[in-house]
Coordinates of N, CA and C and ligand atoms in Angstrom, one line a residue:
M1 N 27.7 -11.8 -93.9 CA 28.7 -12.8 -93.4 C 28.4 -13.2 -92.0
F2 N 28.3 -14.5 -91.8 CA 28.1 -14.9 -90.4 C 29.4 -15.1 -89.6
S3 N 29.3 -14.8 -88.3 CA 30.6 -15.0 -87.5 C 30.3 -15.9 -86.3
Q4 N 31.4 -16.5 -85.9 CA 31.3 -17.4 -84.8 C 31.0 -16.7 -83.5
Y5 N 30.2 -17.3 -82.6 CA 30.1 -16.8 -81.2 C 31.5 -16.8 -80.7
S6 N 31.9 -15.6 -80.1 CA 33.3 -15.5 -79.6 C 33.4 -16.0 -78.2
L7 N 34.2 -17.0 -78.0 CA 34.3 -17.7 -76.8 C 35.0 -16.8 -75.7
P8 N 34.3 -16.4 -74.6 CA 34.9 -15.5 -73.7 C 35.9 -16.1 -72.7
Y9 N 36.4 -17.3 -73.0 CA 37.3 -18.0 -72.0 C 38.3 -18.9 -72.8
D10 N 39.3 -19.3 -72.2 CA 40.3 -20.2 -72.9 C 39.8 -21.6 -73.1
F11 N 40.4 -22.2 -74.1 CA 39.9 -23.6 -74.4 C 40.1 -24.6 -73.3
G12 N 41.0 -24.4 -72.4 CA 41.3 -25.3 -71.3 C 40.4 -25.2 -70.1
K13 N 39.6 -24.1 -70.1 CA 38.8 -23.8 -68.9 C 37.7 -24.8 -68.5
L14 N 37.3 -25.6 -69.5 CA 36.2 -26.6 -69.2 C 36.8 -27.9 -68.7
E15 N 38.1 -28.0 -68.6 CA 38.8 -29.2 -68.0 C 38.2 -29.4 -66.6
P16 N 38.1 -30.6 -66.1 CA 38.4 -31.9 -66.8 C 37.1 -32.4 -67.6
H17 N 36.1 -31.6 -67.6 CA 34.8 -32.2 -68.2 C 34.9 -32.2 -69.7
I18 N 35.4 -31.1 -70.3 CA 35.7 -31.2 -71.7 C 37.1 -30.7 -71.9
D19 N 38.0 -31.6 -72.5 CA 39.4 -31.3 -72.5 C 39.7 -30.2 -73.5
K20 N 40.9 -29.6 -73.3 CA 41.4 -28.5 -74.0 C 41.5 -28.7 -75.5
L21 N 42.1 -29.9 -75.9 CA 42.3 -30.2 -77.3 C 41.0 -30.3 -78.0
T22 N 40.0 -31.0 -77.4 CA 38.7 -31.2 -78.0 C 38.0 -29.8 -78.2
M23 N 38.1 -28.9 -77.2 CA 37.5 -27.6 -77.3 C 38.1 -26.8 -78.4
E24 N 39.5 -26.9 -78.5 CA 40.2 -26.1 -79.5 C 39.9 -26.6 -80.9
T25 N 39.9 -27.9 -81.0 CA 39.7 -28.5 -82.4 C 38.2 -28.2 -82.8
H26 N 37.3 -28.4 -81.8 CA 35.9 -28.3 -82.1 C 35.6 -26.9 -82.6
Y27 N 36.1 -25.9 -81.8 CA 35.8 -24.5 -82.1 C 36.6 -24.0 -83.3
T28 N 37.9 -24.2 -83.4 CA 38.7 -23.6 -84.5 C 38.7 -24.4 -85.8
K29 N 38.3 -25.7 -85.7 CA 38.3 -26.5 -87.0 C 36.8 -26.8 -87.4
H30 N 36.1 -27.5 -86.6 CA 34.8 -27.9 -86.9 C 33.8 -26.7 -87.1
H31 N 33.7 -25.9 -86.0 CA 32.7 -24.8 -86.0 C 33.1 -23.8 -87.1
A32 N 34.4 -23.4 -87.1 CA 34.9 -22.5 -88.1 C 34.7 -23.0 -89.5
G33 N 34.8 -24.3 -89.7 CA 34.6 -24.9 -91.0 C 33.2 -24.8 -91.5
Y34 N 32.2 -25.1 -90.6 CA 30.8 -24.9 -91.0 C 30.5 -23.5 -91.4
M35 N 31.1 -22.5 -90.5 CA 30.8 -21.1 -90.8 C 31.4 -20.7 -92.2
N36 N 32.7 -21.1 -92.4 CA 33.3 -20.7 -93.7 C 32.6 -21.3 -94.9
N37 N 32.1 -22.6 -94.8 CA 31.4 -23.2 -95.9 C 30.1 -22.5 -96.1
L38 N 29.4 -22.1 -95.0 CA 28.1 -21.4 -95.1 C 28.3 -20.1 -95.8
N39 N 29.3 -19.3 -95.3 CA 29.6 -18.0 -95.9 C 30.0 -18.1 -97.4
A40 N 30.7 -19.1 -97.7 CA 31.1 -19.3 -99.2 C 29.9 -19.6 -100.0
A41 N 29.0 -20.4 -99.5 CA 27.7 -20.7 -100.2 C 26.9 -19.5 -100.4
I42 N 26.8 -18.7 -99.4 CA 26.0 -17.5 -99.4 C 26.6 -16.4 -100.4
E43 N 27.9 -16.4 -100.4 CA 28.6 -15.4 -101.3 C 28.2 -15.7 -102.8
K44 N 28.0 -17.0 -103.1 CA 27.6 -17.4 -104.4 C 26.1 -17.2 -104.7
N45 N 25.4 -17.0 -103.6 CA 23.9 -16.9 -103.7 C 23.4 -15.8 -102.9
P46 N 23.7 -14.5 -103.4 CA 23.4 -13.3 -102.6 C 22.0 -13.2 -102.1
S47 N 21.0 -13.9 -102.7 CA 19.7 -13.7 -102.3 C 19.5 -14.1 -100.8
L48 N 20.4 -14.9 -100.3 CA 20.4 -15.4 -98.9 C 21.1 -14.4 -98.0
S49 N 21.8 -13.4 -98.5 CA 22.7 -12.7 -97.7 C 22.0 -11.7 -96.7
N50 N 20.8 -11.4 -97.0 CA 20.1 -10.4 -96.0 C 19.2 -11.2 -95.0
K51 N 19.4 -12.5 -95.0 CA 18.5 -13.3 -94.1 C 19.3 -13.7 -92.8
T52 N 18.5 -13.9 -91.7 CA 19.1 -14.4 -90.5 C 19.3 -15.9 -90.7
I53 N 20.2 -16.5 -89.9 CA 20.4 -17.9 -90.0 C 19.1 -18.7 -89.6
E54 N 18.3 -18.1 -88.7 CA 17.0 -18.8 -88.3 C 16.1 -18.8 -89.5
Q55 N 16.0 -17.6 -90.3 CA 15.2 -17.5 -91.5 C 15.6 -18.5 -92.5
I56 N 16.9 -18.6 -92.7 CA 17.5 -19.5 -93.7 C 17.1 -21.0 -93.4
L57 N 17.4 -21.4 -92.2 CA 17.2 -22.8 -91.8 C 15.7 -23.2 -91.7
G58 N 14.8 -22.1 -91.4 CA 13.4 -22.4 -91.4 C 12.7 -22.4 -92.7
N59 N 13.5 -22.1 -93.8 CA 12.9 -22.1 -95.1 C 13.8 -22.7 -96.1
L60 N 14.4 -23.9 -95.8 CA 15.3 -24.6 -96.7 C 14.6 -24.9 -98.0
D61 N 13.3 -25.2 -97.9 CA 12.5 -25.6 -99.1 C 12.4 -24.4 -100.1
H62 N 12.8 -23.2 -99.7 CA 12.8 -22.1 -100.7 C 14.1 -22.1 -101.5
I63 N 15.0 -22.9 -101.2 CA 16.3 -23.0 -102.0 C 16.1 -24.0 -103.0
A64 N 15.9 -23.6 -104.3 CA 15.5 -24.5 -105.4 C 16.7 -25.5 -105.7
D65 N 17.9 -25.0 -105.7 CA 19.0 -25.9 -106.1 C 19.3 -26.9 -105.1
E66 N 19.2 -28.2 -105.4 CA 19.3 -29.2 -104.4 C 20.7 -29.3 -103.8
S67 N 21.7 -29.1 -104.6 CA 23.1 -29.2 -104.0 C 23.3 -28.0 -103.1
L68 N 22.9 -26.8 -103.4 CA 23.0 -25.7 -102.5 C 22.2 -25.9 -101.3
R69 N 21.0 -26.4 -101.4 CA 20.1 -26.7 -100.2 C 20.8 -27.6 -99.3
T70 N 21.5 -28.7 -99.8 CA 22.2 -29.6 -98.9 C 23.4 -28.9 -98.2
T71 N 24.1 -28.1 -99.0 CA 25.3 -27.4 -98.4 C 24.8 -26.5 -97.3
I72 N 23.7 -25.8 -97.5 CA 23.2 -24.8 -96.5 C 22.7 -25.6 -95.3
R73 N 22.0 -26.7 -95.6 CA 21.4 -27.5 -94.5 C 22.5 -28.0 -93.6
N74 N 23.6 -28.6 -94.1 CA 24.7 -29.2 -93.3 C 25.5 -28.1 -92.7
N75 N 25.9 -27.1 -93.4 CA 26.8 -26.1 -92.9 C 26.1 -25.0 -92.1
G76 N 24.9 -24.6 -92.6 CA 24.2 -23.6 -91.9 C 23.7 -24.2 -90.5
G77 N 23.2 -25.5 -90.6 CA 22.8 -26.2 -89.4 C 24.0 -26.3 -88.5
G78 N 25.2 -26.7 -89.0 CA 26.4 -26.8 -88.2 C 26.8 -25.5 -87.5
Y79 N 26.7 -24.4 -88.3 CA 27.0 -23.1 -87.8 C 26.1 -22.7 -86.6
Y80 N 24.8 -22.9 -86.9 CA 23.8 -22.5 -85.8 C 23.9 -23.4 -84.6
N81 N 24.0 -24.7 -84.8 CA 24.1 -25.6 -83.7 C 25.3 -25.4 -82.8
H82 N 26.4 -25.1 -83.4 CA 27.6 -24.8 -82.6 C 27.6 -23.5 -81.9
N83 N 27.0 -22.5 -82.5 CA 26.9 -21.2 -81.8 C 26.0 -21.4 -80.6
L84 N 25.0 -22.3 -80.7 CA 24.2 -22.6 -79.5 C 25.0 -23.3 -78.5
Y85 N 25.7 -24.3 -78.9 CA 26.5 -25.2 -78.0 C 27.5 -24.4 -77.3
F86 N 28.3 -23.6 -78.0 CA 29.4 -22.9 -77.3 C 28.9 -21.7 -76.5
S87 N 27.7 -21.2 -76.8 CA 27.3 -20.0 -76.0 C 26.5 -20.5 -74.8
T88 N 26.3 -21.8 -74.6 CA 25.5 -22.2 -73.4 C 26.4 -23.1 -72.5
I89 N 27.7 -23.2 -72.8 CA 28.6 -23.9 -71.9 C 29.6 -22.9 -71.4
A90 N 30.1 -23.0 -70.2 CA 31.0 -22.1 -69.6 C 31.6 -22.6 -68.4
P91 N 32.8 -22.1 -68.0 CA 33.4 -22.5 -66.7 C 32.6 -21.6 -65.7
N92 N 32.3 -22.1 -64.6 CA 31.6 -21.4 -63.5 C 30.3 -20.8 -64.0
G93 N 29.6 -21.5 -64.9 CA 28.2 -21.0 -65.3 C 27.2 -21.4 -64.2
A94 N 26.0 -20.8 -64.3 CA 25.0 -21.1 -63.3 C 24.7 -22.6 -63.3
K95 N 24.7 -23.2 -62.1 CA 24.5 -24.7 -62.1 C 23.1 -25.1 -62.2
T96 N 22.2 -24.2 -61.9 CA 20.7 -24.6 -62.0 C 20.0 -23.4 -62.6
P97 N 18.9 -23.7 -63.2 CA 18.0 -22.7 -63.8 C 17.3 -21.9 -62.7
T98 N 16.9 -20.7 -63.0 CA 16.2 -19.8 -62.1 C 15.0 -19.2 -62.9
G99 N 14.1 -18.5 -62.2 CA 13.1 -17.7 -62.8 C 12.1 -18.5 -63.6
K100 N 11.8 -18.0 -64.8 CA 10.7 -18.6 -65.7 C 11.2 -19.9 -66.2
L101 N 12.4 -20.1 -66.5 CA 12.9 -21.4 -67.0 C 12.8 -22.4 -66.0
D102 N 13.2 -22.1 -64.8 CA 13.1 -23.1 -63.6 C 11.6 -23.5 -63.5
A103 N 10.7 -22.6 -63.5 CA 9.3 -22.9 -63.3 C 8.8 -23.8 -64.4
Q104 N 9.2 -23.5 -65.7 CA 8.7 -24.2 -66.8 C 9.3 -25.7 -66.8
I105 N 10.5 -25.8 -66.3 CA 11.1 -27.1 -66.2 C 10.3 -28.0 -65.2
K106 N 10.0 -27.4 -64.1 CA 9.2 -28.1 -63.1 C 7.9 -28.5 -63.6
K107 N 7.3 -27.6 -64.4 CA 5.9 -27.9 -65.0 C 6.0 -29.0 -66.0
D108 N 7.0 -29.0 -66.9 CA 7.0 -29.9 -68.0 C 7.8 -31.2 -67.7
F109 N 8.7 -31.2 -66.7 CA 9.5 -32.4 -66.4 C 9.4 -32.9 -65.0
G110 N 8.9 -32.0 -64.1 CA 8.9 -32.4 -62.7 C 10.1 -31.8 -61.9
S111 N 11.3 -32.0 -62.6 CA 12.6 -31.5 -61.9 C 13.7 -31.4 -63.0
L112 N 14.7 -30.7 -62.6 CA 15.9 -30.6 -63.5 C 16.5 -32.0 -63.8
D113 N 16.5 -32.9 -62.8 CA 17.1 -34.2 -62.9 C 16.3 -35.0 -64.0
F114 N 15.0 -34.9 -63.9 CA 14.2 -35.6 -64.9 C 14.4 -35.1 -66.3
L115 N 14.6 -33.8 -66.4 CA 14.9 -33.2 -67.7 C 16.2 -33.7 -68.2
K116 N 17.3 -33.7 -67.3 CA 18.6 -34.2 -67.7 C 18.5 -35.7 -68.2
D117 N 17.8 -36.5 -67.5 CA 17.6 -37.9 -67.8 C 17.0 -38.1 -69.2
A118 N 16.0 -37.3 -69.5 CA 15.2 -37.4 -70.7 C 16.1 -36.9 -71.9
M119 N 16.9 -35.9 -71.7 CA 17.7 -35.3 -72.7 C 18.9 -36.3 -72.9
A120 N 19.5 -36.8 -71.9 CA 20.6 -37.8 -72.0 C 20.1 -39.0 -72.8
K121 N 18.9 -39.5 -72.5 CA 18.4 -40.6 -73.3 C 18.3 -40.3 -74.8
A122 N 17.8 -39.1 -75.1 CA 17.7 -38.7 -76.5 C 19.0 -38.7 -77.1
A123 N 20.0 -38.2 -76.4 CA 21.4 -38.0 -76.9 C 22.1 -39.4 -77.1
L124 N 21.8 -40.3 -76.1 CA 22.4 -41.6 -76.1 C 21.8 -42.5 -77.2
S125 N 20.6 -42.3 -77.5 CA 19.9 -43.2 -78.5 C 20.0 -42.7 -79.9
R126 N 20.6 -41.5 -80.1 CA 20.8 -41.0 -81.5 C 21.9 -41.9 -82.1
F127 N 21.6 -42.7 -83.1 CA 22.5 -43.5 -83.8 C 23.4 -42.7 -84.7
G128 N 24.7 -42.9 -84.6 CA 25.6 -42.1 -85.4 C 25.7 -40.7 -84.9
S129 N 26.0 -39.8 -85.9 CA 26.2 -38.4 -85.5 C 24.9 -37.6 -85.4
G130 N 24.9 -36.7 -84.5 CA 23.7 -35.8 -84.4 C 23.7 -35.0 -83.1
W131 N 22.5 -34.6 -82.7 CA 22.3 -33.8 -81.6 C 21.0 -34.1 -80.8
A132 N 21.0 -33.8 -79.5 CA 19.8 -33.7 -78.7 C 19.5 -32.3 -78.3
F133 N 18.3 -31.8 -78.5 CA 18.0 -30.4 -78.2 C 16.9 -30.3 -77.1
L134 N 17.0 -29.2 -76.3 CA 15.9 -28.8 -75.5 C 15.4 -27.5 -76.2
S135 N 14.1 -27.5 -76.5 CA 13.5 -26.4 -77.2 C 12.3 -25.8 -76.5
V136 N 12.0 -24.6 -76.9 CA 10.7 -24.0 -76.4 C 9.7 -24.1 -77.6
T137 N 8.6 -24.5 -77.4 CA 7.6 -24.6 -78.5 C 6.9 -23.2 -78.6
K138 N 6.1 -23.1 -79.7 CA 5.5 -21.8 -79.9 C 4.5 -21.4 -78.8
D139 N 4.0 -22.5 -78.1 CA 3.1 -22.2 -76.9 C 3.9 -22.0 -75.6
G140 N 5.2 -22.0 -75.7 CA 6.0 -21.7 -74.5 C 6.4 -22.9 -73.6
N141 N 6.0 -24.1 -74.1 CA 6.4 -25.3 -73.4 C 7.8 -25.8 -73.8
L142 N 8.4 -26.7 -72.9 CA 9.7 -27.2 -73.2 C 9.5 -28.6 -73.9
T143 N 10.4 -28.9 -74.8 CA 10.3 -30.2 -75.5 C 11.7 -30.7 -75.8
I144 N 11.9 -32.0 -75.8 CA 13.2 -32.6 -76.1 C 13.1 -33.3 -77.4
S145 N 14.2 -33.2 -78.2 CA 14.2 -33.9 -79.5 C 15.6 -34.3 -79.9
S146 N 15.7 -35.2 -80.9 CA 17.0 -35.6 -81.3 C 17.0 -35.6 -82.8
Y147 N 18.1 -35.1 -83.4 CA 18.2 -35.0 -84.9 C 19.6 -35.6 -85.4
P148 N 19.6 -36.1 -86.6 CA 20.8 -36.6 -87.2 C 21.6 -35.5 -87.8
N149 N 22.9 -35.7 -88.0 CA 23.8 -34.8 -88.7 C 23.8 -33.4 -88.0
Q150 N 23.6 -32.4 -88.8 CA 23.5 -31.0 -88.3 C 22.1 -30.5 -88.4
D151 N 21.1 -31.3 -88.5 CA 19.7 -30.9 -88.5 C 19.3 -30.3 -87.1
N152 N 18.3 -29.6 -87.1 CA 17.8 -29.0 -85.8 C 16.3 -28.7 -85.9
P153 N 15.7 -28.3 -84.8 CA 14.2 -28.1 -84.8 C 13.8 -27.0 -85.7
L154 N 14.6 -26.0 -86.0 CA 14.2 -24.9 -86.8 C 13.8 -25.4 -88.2
M155 N 14.3 -26.5 -88.6 CA 14.1 -27.1 -90.0 C 12.7 -27.7 -90.0
D156 N 12.1 -28.0 -88.9 CA 10.7 -28.6 -88.8 C 9.6 -27.6 -89.1
K157 N 9.9 -26.3 -88.9 CA 8.8 -25.3 -89.2 C 7.7 -25.4 -88.2
K158 N 7.9 -26.0 -87.0 CA 6.8 -26.1 -86.0 C 6.8 -24.9 -85.1
G159 N 7.9 -24.1 -85.2 CA 8.0 -22.9 -84.3 C 8.8 -23.2 -83.1
D160 N 9.4 -24.4 -83.0 CA 10.3 -24.7 -81.8 C 11.6 -24.0 -81.9
K161 N 12.0 -23.4 -80.8 CA 13.3 -22.7 -80.8 C 14.3 -23.4 -79.8
P162 N 15.4 -23.9 -80.3 CA 16.3 -24.6 -79.4 C 17.0 -23.6 -78.4
I163 N 17.1 -24.1 -77.2 CA 17.8 -23.3 -76.1 C 19.0 -24.0 -75.5
L164 N 19.1 -25.3 -75.8 CA 20.3 -26.0 -75.4 C 20.5 -27.2 -76.3
G165 N 21.7 -27.5 -76.7 CA 22.0 -28.7 -77.5 C 23.2 -29.5 -77.1
I166 N 23.0 -30.8 -77.0 CA 24.2 -31.7 -76.8 C 24.7 -32.2 -78.1
D167 N 25.9 -31.9 -78.4 CA 26.5 -32.4 -79.7 C 27.0 -33.8 -79.4
V168 N 26.5 -34.8 -80.1 CA 27.0 -36.1 -79.9 C 27.7 -36.7 -81.2
W169 N 28.2 -35.8 -82.0 CA 29.2 -36.2 -83.0 C 30.4 -36.7 -82.2
E170 N 31.1 -37.7 -82.7 CA 32.3 -38.2 -82.0 C 33.3 -37.1 -81.8
H171 N 33.4 -36.1 -82.7 CA 34.4 -35.0 -82.6 C 34.2 -34.2 -81.3
A172 N 33.0 -34.3 -80.7 CA 32.7 -33.5 -79.5 C 33.3 -34.2 -78.2
Y173 N 33.6 -35.5 -78.4 CA 34.0 -36.2 -77.1 C 35.1 -37.3 -77.3
Y174 N 35.4 -37.7 -78.5 CA 36.2 -38.9 -78.7 C 37.6 -38.9 -78.2
L175 N 38.2 -37.7 -78.2 CA 39.6 -37.6 -77.8 C 39.8 -38.0 -76.3
K176 N 38.8 -37.6 -75.5 CA 38.8 -37.9 -74.1 C 38.0 -39.1 -73.7
Y177 N 36.8 -39.2 -74.2 CA 35.9 -40.3 -73.8 C 35.8 -41.5 -74.7
K178 N 36.6 -41.4 -75.8 CA 36.6 -42.5 -76.7 C 35.1 -42.9 -77.1
N179 N 34.7 -44.2 -76.9 CA 33.4 -44.6 -77.3 C 32.4 -44.4 -76.2
L180 N 32.7 -43.8 -75.1 CA 31.8 -43.7 -74.0 C 31.0 -42.4 -74.0
R181 N 30.1 -42.4 -74.9 CA 29.2 -41.2 -75.1 C 28.5 -40.8 -73.8
G182 N 28.1 -41.9 -73.1 CA 27.3 -41.6 -71.8 C 28.2 -40.8 -70.8
D183 N 29.5 -41.1 -70.7 CA 30.3 -40.4 -69.8 C 30.5 -38.9 -70.2
Y184 N 30.6 -38.7 -71.5 CA 30.6 -37.3 -72.0 C 29.3 -36.6 -71.7
I185 N 28.2 -37.2 -71.8 CA 26.9 -36.5 -71.6 C 26.8 -36.2 -70.1
K186 N 27.3 -37.1 -69.2 CA 27.3 -36.9 -67.8 C 28.2 -35.6 -67.5
A187 N 29.3 -35.6 -68.1 CA 30.3 -34.5 -67.9 C 29.7 -33.2 -68.5
F188 N 29.0 -33.3 -69.5 CA 28.4 -32.1 -70.2 C 27.6 -31.3 -69.2
W189 N 26.8 -31.9 -68.4 CA 26.0 -31.2 -67.4 C 26.8 -30.3 -66.5
N190 N 28.0 -30.7 -66.2 CA 28.9 -29.8 -65.4 C 29.3 -28.5 -66.0
V191 N 29.2 -28.4 -67.3 CA 29.6 -27.1 -67.9 C 28.4 -26.3 -68.5
V192 N 27.2 -26.8 -68.4 CA 26.1 -26.0 -68.9 C 25.9 -24.8 -68.0
D193 N 25.8 -23.6 -68.7 CA 25.5 -22.4 -68.0 C 24.0 -22.1 -68.1
W194 N 23.3 -22.4 -67.0 CA 21.8 -22.3 -67.0 C 21.3 -20.9 -67.1
D195 N 22.2 -19.9 -66.8 CA 21.8 -18.5 -67.0 C 21.7 -18.2 -68.5
A196 N 22.7 -18.8 -69.3 CA 22.6 -18.6 -70.7 C 21.4 -19.3 -71.3
V197 N 21.1 -20.5 -70.9 CA 19.9 -21.2 -71.4 C 18.7 -20.4 -71.0
G198 N 18.6 -19.9 -69.8 CA 17.5 -19.1 -69.3 C 17.3 -17.8 -70.1
A199 N 18.4 -17.2 -70.5 CA 18.3 -16.0 -71.3 C 17.6 -16.3 -72.7
L200 N 18.0 -17.4 -73.3 CA 17.4 -17.8 -74.5 C 15.9 -18.2 -74.4
F201 N 15.6 -18.8 -73.2 CA 14.2 -19.1 -72.9 C 13.4 -17.8 -72.8
D202 N 13.9 -16.8 -72.1 CA 13.2 -15.6 -71.8 C 13.0 -14.7 -73.1
E203 N 14.0 -14.8 -74.0 CA 13.8 -14.0 -75.2 C 13.0 -14.6 -76.3
K204 N 12.5 -15.8 -76.1 CA 11.7 -16.5 -77.0 C 10.5 -15.7 -77.5
Ligands
LIG1 MN1 30.4 -30.5 -83.2

């Protein structure tokens, strides 16, 4: 059984950048919904029960039944993506990366601001619902990508591991920002905890 990343702070703590109702709905309804649907699908298909979520999403083609594969892709992807999202945002998180991640950002993007611009562009240009991710490649470089729905880099089998994701489904911002996705993305940078992102980079 998969469980949600447990949020170590109250839903209102990311105000004014991400409002309380959005955080609460996003975590207790959307994220919990993906997790519950994933667990229900796995309960009916015990062969998946001893696998990690990374193993499951990296081998979707091993699931023969098309309907089950779609269920796992959407809900397993949603479960994984939201665990990443909620575990890398925090009130009073580290405002800038340090150590190895900082060095790699400078090497691959020139500066943190260039990285933010590139990731914001990927998030803004995603038509409809989806995500923009910052990932580590198997060679240890950083790369930015964008995916529709709840897809993510694990599904590509290239060995990329996401370390930060911007959720650009409207449920992530519409209550406060309405149609202004760009304003939400700008606000998102205020709540990223670069220590959490750095820890994921280091454990790659
Ligand atoms: Mn979401």
